[in-house]
Short mmCIF file of C-alpha atoms in Angstrom, two decimals:
data_model
loop_
_atom_site.label_atom_id
_atom_site.label_comp_id
_atom_site.label_asym_id
_atom_site.label_seq_id
_atom_site.Cartn_x
_atom_site.Cartn_y
_atom_site.Cartn_z
CA MET A 1 3.41 6.76 -15.94
CA ILE A 2 -0.30 6.88 -16.79
CA LEU A 3 -0.95 9.50 -14.11
CA ASP A 4 2.08 11.48 -15.24
CA SER A 5 0.79 11.36 -18.84
CA LEU A 6 -2.36 13.22 -17.80
CA GLY A 7 -0.26 16.38 -17.70
CA GLU A 8 -1.54 19.83 -16.86
CA ASN A 9 -4.77 19.49 -18.82
CA GLY A 10 -5.76 16.31 -16.98
CA PHE A 11 -6.42 14.24 -20.14
CA VAL A 12 -4.51 11.58 -22.08
CA SER A 13 -5.58 9.67 -25.17
CA PHE A 14 -5.33 5.89 -25.33
CA ARG A 15 -3.20 6.21 -28.49
CA ASP A 16 -0.76 8.47 -26.64
CA LEU A 17 -0.50 5.95 -23.79
CA GLU A 18 0.26 3.14 -26.24
CA SER A 19 3.16 5.16 -27.64
CA ARG A 20 4.54 6.24 -24.24
CA VAL A 21 4.04 3.19 -22.01
CA ALA A 22 5.97 -0.02 -22.63
CA ALA A 23 2.99 -2.30 -22.10
CA SER A 24 0.38 -4.11 -24.16
CA PRO A 25 -3.01 -2.46 -24.88
CA ALA A 26 -4.66 -5.07 -22.64
CA THR A 27 -2.36 -4.17 -19.73
CA ILE A 28 -2.98 -0.46 -20.22
CA ARG A 29 -6.75 -1.06 -20.19
CA ARG A 30 -6.49 -3.07 -16.97
CA ASP A 31 -4.44 -0.31 -15.33
CA LEU A 32 -6.96 2.30 -16.47
CA ASP A 33 -9.76 0.17 -15.01
CA ARG A 34 -7.86 -0.05 -11.73
CA LEU A 35 -7.27 3.68 -11.57
CA GLU A 36 -10.93 4.33 -12.35
CA GLU A 37 -12.03 1.93 -9.60
CA ALA A 38 -9.73 3.81 -7.22
CA GLY A 39 -11.46 7.06 -8.14
CA VAL A 40 -8.31 8.67 -9.59
CA ILE A 41 -9.43 8.89 -13.25
CA THR A 42 -12.56 8.65 -15.36
CA ARG A 43 -12.57 6.67 -18.60
CA VAL A 44 -13.82 8.78 -21.52
CA ARG A 45 -14.12 8.19 -25.26
CA GLY A 46 -10.61 7.79 -26.67
CA GLY A 47 -8.75 8.05 -23.37
CA ALA A 48 -8.96 9.05 -19.71
CA LYS A 49 -9.20 12.22 -17.64
CA ARG A 50 -8.23 13.03 -14.09
CA VAL A 51 -11.15 13.13 -11.66
CA GLY A 52 -12.12 16.72 -10.93
CA GLY A 53 -9.60 18.08 -13.41
CA GLY A 54 -6.65 17.73 -11.06
CA GLY A 55 -8.32 16.39 -7.91
CA ALA A 56 -5.21 14.46 -6.92
CA SER A 57 -3.19 17.60 -6.32
CA THR A 58 -6.11 19.20 -4.46
CA ALA A 59 -6.30 16.20 -2.13
CA SER A 60 -2.54 16.45 -1.67
CA GLU A 61 -2.85 20.06 -0.52
CA GLU A 62 -5.75 19.37 1.84
CA GLY A 63 -4.29 16.26 3.46
CA LEU A 64 -5.22 12.60 3.58
CA SER A 65 -8.62 11.12 4.33
CA GLY A 66 -9.00 8.52 7.06
CA ILE A 67 -8.18 8.20 10.76
CA PRO A 68 -5.04 10.15 11.80
CA PHE A 69 -2.15 7.98 12.95
CA HIS A 70 -2.08 9.33 16.52
CA GLU A 71 -5.72 8.24 16.94
CA ASN A 72 -5.23 4.85 15.32
CA ILE A 73 -2.07 3.74 17.12
CA GLY A 74 -3.87 2.86 20.36
CA ARG A 75 -6.79 0.96 18.80
CA ASN A 76 -6.63 -2.83 19.28
CA ARG A 77 -3.05 -2.40 20.47
CA ALA A 78 -2.57 -5.92 21.86
CA ALA A 79 -3.80 -7.51 18.63
CA LYS A 80 -1.56 -5.27 16.54
CA GLU A 81 1.49 -6.14 18.63
CA ALA A 82 0.81 -9.86 18.21
CA ILE A 83 0.30 -9.42 14.46
CA GLY A 84 3.54 -7.44 14.12
CA ARG A 85 5.48 -10.12 16.02
CA ALA A 86 4.07 -12.89 13.81
CA ALA A 87 4.69 -10.96 10.59
CA ALA A 88 8.34 -10.31 11.46
CA GLN A 89 8.93 -14.07 11.42
CA PHE A 90 8.52 -14.02 7.64
CA CYS A 91 11.67 -11.90 7.29
CA ILE A 92 14.85 -13.76 6.33
CA PRO A 93 18.15 -12.38 7.71
CA GLY A 94 19.96 -10.21 5.20
CA GLU A 95 17.09 -9.72 2.75
CA GLY A 96 15.45 -6.54 1.51
CA VAL A 97 11.81 -5.86 2.40
CA MET A 98 9.29 -3.04 2.00
CA ILE A 99 7.14 -1.95 4.93
CA ASP A 100 4.23 0.34 4.18
CA GLY A 101 3.29 2.90 6.82
CA GLY A 102 0.63 1.95 9.35
CA SER A 103 -0.06 1.42 13.04
CA THR A 104 0.08 -2.38 12.64
CA THR A 105 3.16 -2.61 10.40
CA LEU A 106 4.95 -0.39 12.93
CA GLN A 107 4.65 -3.24 15.46
CA MET A 108 7.02 -5.37 13.35
CA CYS A 109 9.97 -3.10 14.05
CA PRO A 110 11.13 -4.32 17.50
CA HIS A 111 11.37 -7.84 16.12
CA LEU A 112 13.61 -6.92 13.15
CA ASP A 113 16.65 -5.99 15.23
CA GLY A 114 19.67 -8.14 14.39
CA LEU A 115 18.30 -9.47 11.09
CA SER A 116 20.50 -7.12 8.99
CA LEU A 117 17.58 -6.20 6.75
CA GLN A 118 17.43 -3.52 4.09
CA VAL A 119 14.06 -1.82 4.60
CA LEU A 120 12.29 0.54 2.20
CA THR A 121 9.53 2.39 4.04
CA ASN A 122 7.44 5.53 3.53
CA SER A 123 6.71 5.85 7.26
CA LEU A 124 8.60 8.29 9.46
CA HIS A 125 7.38 6.35 12.52
CA ILE A 126 8.97 3.17 11.13
CA VAL A 127 12.18 5.05 10.30
CA SER A 128 12.35 6.28 13.92
CA ALA A 129 11.73 2.76 15.26
CA LEU A 130 14.45 1.25 13.06
CA LEU A 131 17.13 3.93 13.57
CA PRO A 132 18.48 2.41 16.83
CA GLN A 133 19.08 -0.91 15.05
CA PRO A 134 22.72 -0.75 13.86
CA THR A 135 22.45 -3.54 11.27
CA THR A 136 19.18 -2.39 9.66
CA ARG A 137 19.65 -0.29 6.51
CA ILE A 138 16.81 2.14 5.79
CA LEU A 139 15.62 3.57 2.47
CA VAL A 140 12.90 6.21 2.09
CA PRO A 141 11.15 7.62 -0.99
CA SER A 142 11.16 11.27 -1.95
CA GLY A 143 7.97 13.29 -1.75
CA GLN A 144 5.70 15.25 0.57
CA VAL A 145 5.26 14.52 4.27
CA PHE A 146 1.62 13.96 5.18
CA ARG A 147 1.27 14.75 8.87
CA GLU A 148 -2.01 12.84 9.33
CA GLN A 149 -0.26 9.49 8.85
CA ASN A 150 3.35 10.72 9.20
CA ILE A 151 4.25 9.19 5.86
CA VAL A 152 6.08 10.37 2.74
CA LEU A 153 4.14 10.19 -0.53
CA SER A 154 5.18 11.42 -3.95
CA ALA A 155 2.80 13.49 -6.05
CA ALA A 156 0.49 11.72 -8.52
CA GLY A 157 2.48 10.62 -11.54
CA ASP A 158 5.85 11.11 -9.83
CA ASP A 159 7.44 7.84 -8.77
CA GLY A 160 9.80 9.12 -6.08
CA MET A 161 10.89 5.58 -5.18
CA PRO A 162 14.48 4.31 -5.17
CA ARG A 163 15.20 1.63 -7.78
CA PHE A 164 14.35 -1.14 -5.35
CA HIS A 165 12.73 -4.55 -5.68
CA ALA A 166 11.93 -6.76 -2.71
CA PRO A 167 10.75 -10.32 -2.20
CA LYS A 168 8.19 -9.14 0.39
CA LEU A 169 5.94 -6.15 0.95
CA PHE A 170 4.28 -5.76 4.35
CA MET A 171 1.25 -3.49 4.31
CA GLY A 172 -1.84 -2.61 6.29
CA ALA A 173 -5.32 -1.50 5.23
CA ALA A 174 -8.18 0.74 6.24
CA SER A 175 -10.50 -2.20 5.58
CA MET A 176 -10.73 -5.53 3.79
CA GLY A 177 -13.65 -7.26 2.10
CA PRO A 178 -14.66 -9.25 -1.00
CA ALA A 179 -13.49 -6.36 -3.23
CA GLY A 180 -10.00 -6.59 -1.74
CA LEU A 181 -7.72 -4.37 0.34
CA MET A 182 -8.98 -0.79 0.68
CA GLN A 183 -7.70 2.58 1.81
CA ALA A 184 -9.58 5.78 2.58
CA ASP A 185 -7.60 8.06 0.23
CA VAL A 186 -6.83 7.73 -3.49
CA ILE A 187 -3.34 9.17 -2.94
CA LEU A 188 -2.57 6.15 -0.75
CA VAL A 189 -3.93 3.83 -3.45
CA ALA A 190 -1.55 5.18 -6.08
CA ALA A 191 1.43 5.06 -3.70
CA GLU A 192 0.70 1.51 -2.55
CA ARG A 193 0.25 0.29 -6.12
CA ARG A 194 3.82 1.44 -6.79
CA LEU A 195 5.01 -0.66 -3.84
CA ILE A 196 2.99 -3.70 -4.95
CA GLU A 197 4.58 -3.58 -8.40
CA ARG A 198 8.03 -3.87 -6.78
CA ALA A 199 7.30 -6.93 -4.62
CA ASP A 200 7.19 -10.67 -5.24
CA GLU A 201 4.97 -11.42 -2.24
CA ILE A 202 2.26 -9.29 -0.61
CA ILE A 203 1.80 -9.79 3.15
CA VAL A 204 -1.09 -7.86 4.72
CA LEU A 205 -1.25 -7.07 8.45
CA VAL A 206 -4.81 -6.34 9.61
CA ASP A 207 -6.58 -6.82 12.90
CA SER A 208 -10.03 -8.43 12.83
CA SER A 209 -11.88 -5.10 13.15
CA LYS A 210 -10.77 -4.15 9.61
CA PHE A 211 -13.14 -6.76 8.16
CA SER A 212 -16.19 -4.93 9.47
CA GLY A 213 -14.94 -1.45 8.60
CA PRO A 214 -16.31 0.89 5.93
CA SER A 215 -15.62 0.35 2.26
CA GLY A 216 -13.01 2.49 0.54
CA ASN A 217 -10.80 2.84 -2.51
CA VAL A 218 -9.55 -0.55 -3.69
CA VAL A 219 -5.77 -0.93 -3.60
CA CYS A 220 -5.67 -4.54 -4.82
CA SER A 221 -7.96 -7.50 -5.19
CA LEU A 222 -7.81 -10.50 -2.86
CA ASP A 223 -6.13 -12.69 -5.48
CA GLU A 224 -3.11 -10.35 -5.49
CA ILE A 225 -2.49 -10.97 -1.77
CA ASP A 226 -0.35 -13.92 -0.65
CA ILE A 227 -0.58 -13.86 3.16
CA VAL A 228 -2.82 -12.13 5.69
CA VAL A 229 -1.73 -11.94 9.33
CA THR A 230 -4.63 -11.18 11.68
CA ASP A 231 -5.82 -11.92 15.22
CA SER A 232 -7.90 -14.68 16.78
CA ALA A 233 -11.09 -12.59 16.91
CA ILE A 234 -11.55 -12.83 13.16
CA GLU A 235 -14.83 -14.44 12.10
CA PRO A 236 -14.70 -17.82 10.29
CA ARG A 237 -16.59 -16.39 7.30
CA HIS A 238 -13.83 -13.83 6.75
CA VAL A 239 -11.19 -16.55 6.95
CA GLY A 240 -13.17 -18.56 4.41
CA MET A 241 -13.43 -15.56 2.10
CA MET A 242 -9.65 -15.15 2.06
CA GLU A 243 -8.82 -18.84 1.77
CA ALA A 244 -11.23 -19.12 -1.18
CA ALA A 245 -9.12 -16.46 -2.89
CA GLY A 246 -5.94 -18.49 -2.31
CA ILE A 247 -4.65 -16.42 0.61
CA ARG A 248 -2.72 -18.07 3.45
CA VAL A 249 -4.28 -16.83 6.70
CA VAL A 250 -2.04 -16.63 9.77
CA ILE A 251 -3.69 -16.14 13.17
CA ALA A 252 -1.38 -14.28 15.54
#
């Protein structure tokens, strides 16, 4: 709603947000801080403006930053398969879950057959993997297809999501560190925040290489994450970092 309020001129006043958004001033300020940290907006006197005067739509037209899916799918494949198998064990038969697009979350799919899940996903790869499963119901958001990651993302400010709430969200990351879970593109940040807001529990699937990767745009802080599923090559200091933040670490 904040991004939508920026409108065509790319600016919204704090007073206008207070009147339009059903949230406290403190919550609005926190959300503005989060969007600024993600590089989507800049805080200015009396309100906020879109970075680059509409940079989100420019990024949308040019495509997503980061490693294309077809290049990423083969990296650390054995670790990703083990992580996907372990993560699928958190699914309870008959429940609804959200699975964010990614080369690691994709590895959950073979292990979901027969659980009669309702799955909301933005990944066309995950949709294709789940289609042969007769008891799995699939929901997808509306929006634009980004070929780099083969995912569907709505434009900035446009929700595009079905009215869906799930006990669990499974998501990946470009990297993880003390700042939290990070992605390479701000469009992904905004889309994943919308998923996070619809979930009771955040389960992150990342192989150990993601802890030594480059920094990026922060999607969420460590204290928002409930469980991280990773592989046995992870360094003890990274495990300690997550456990200090209250995260349950599962070694696949």
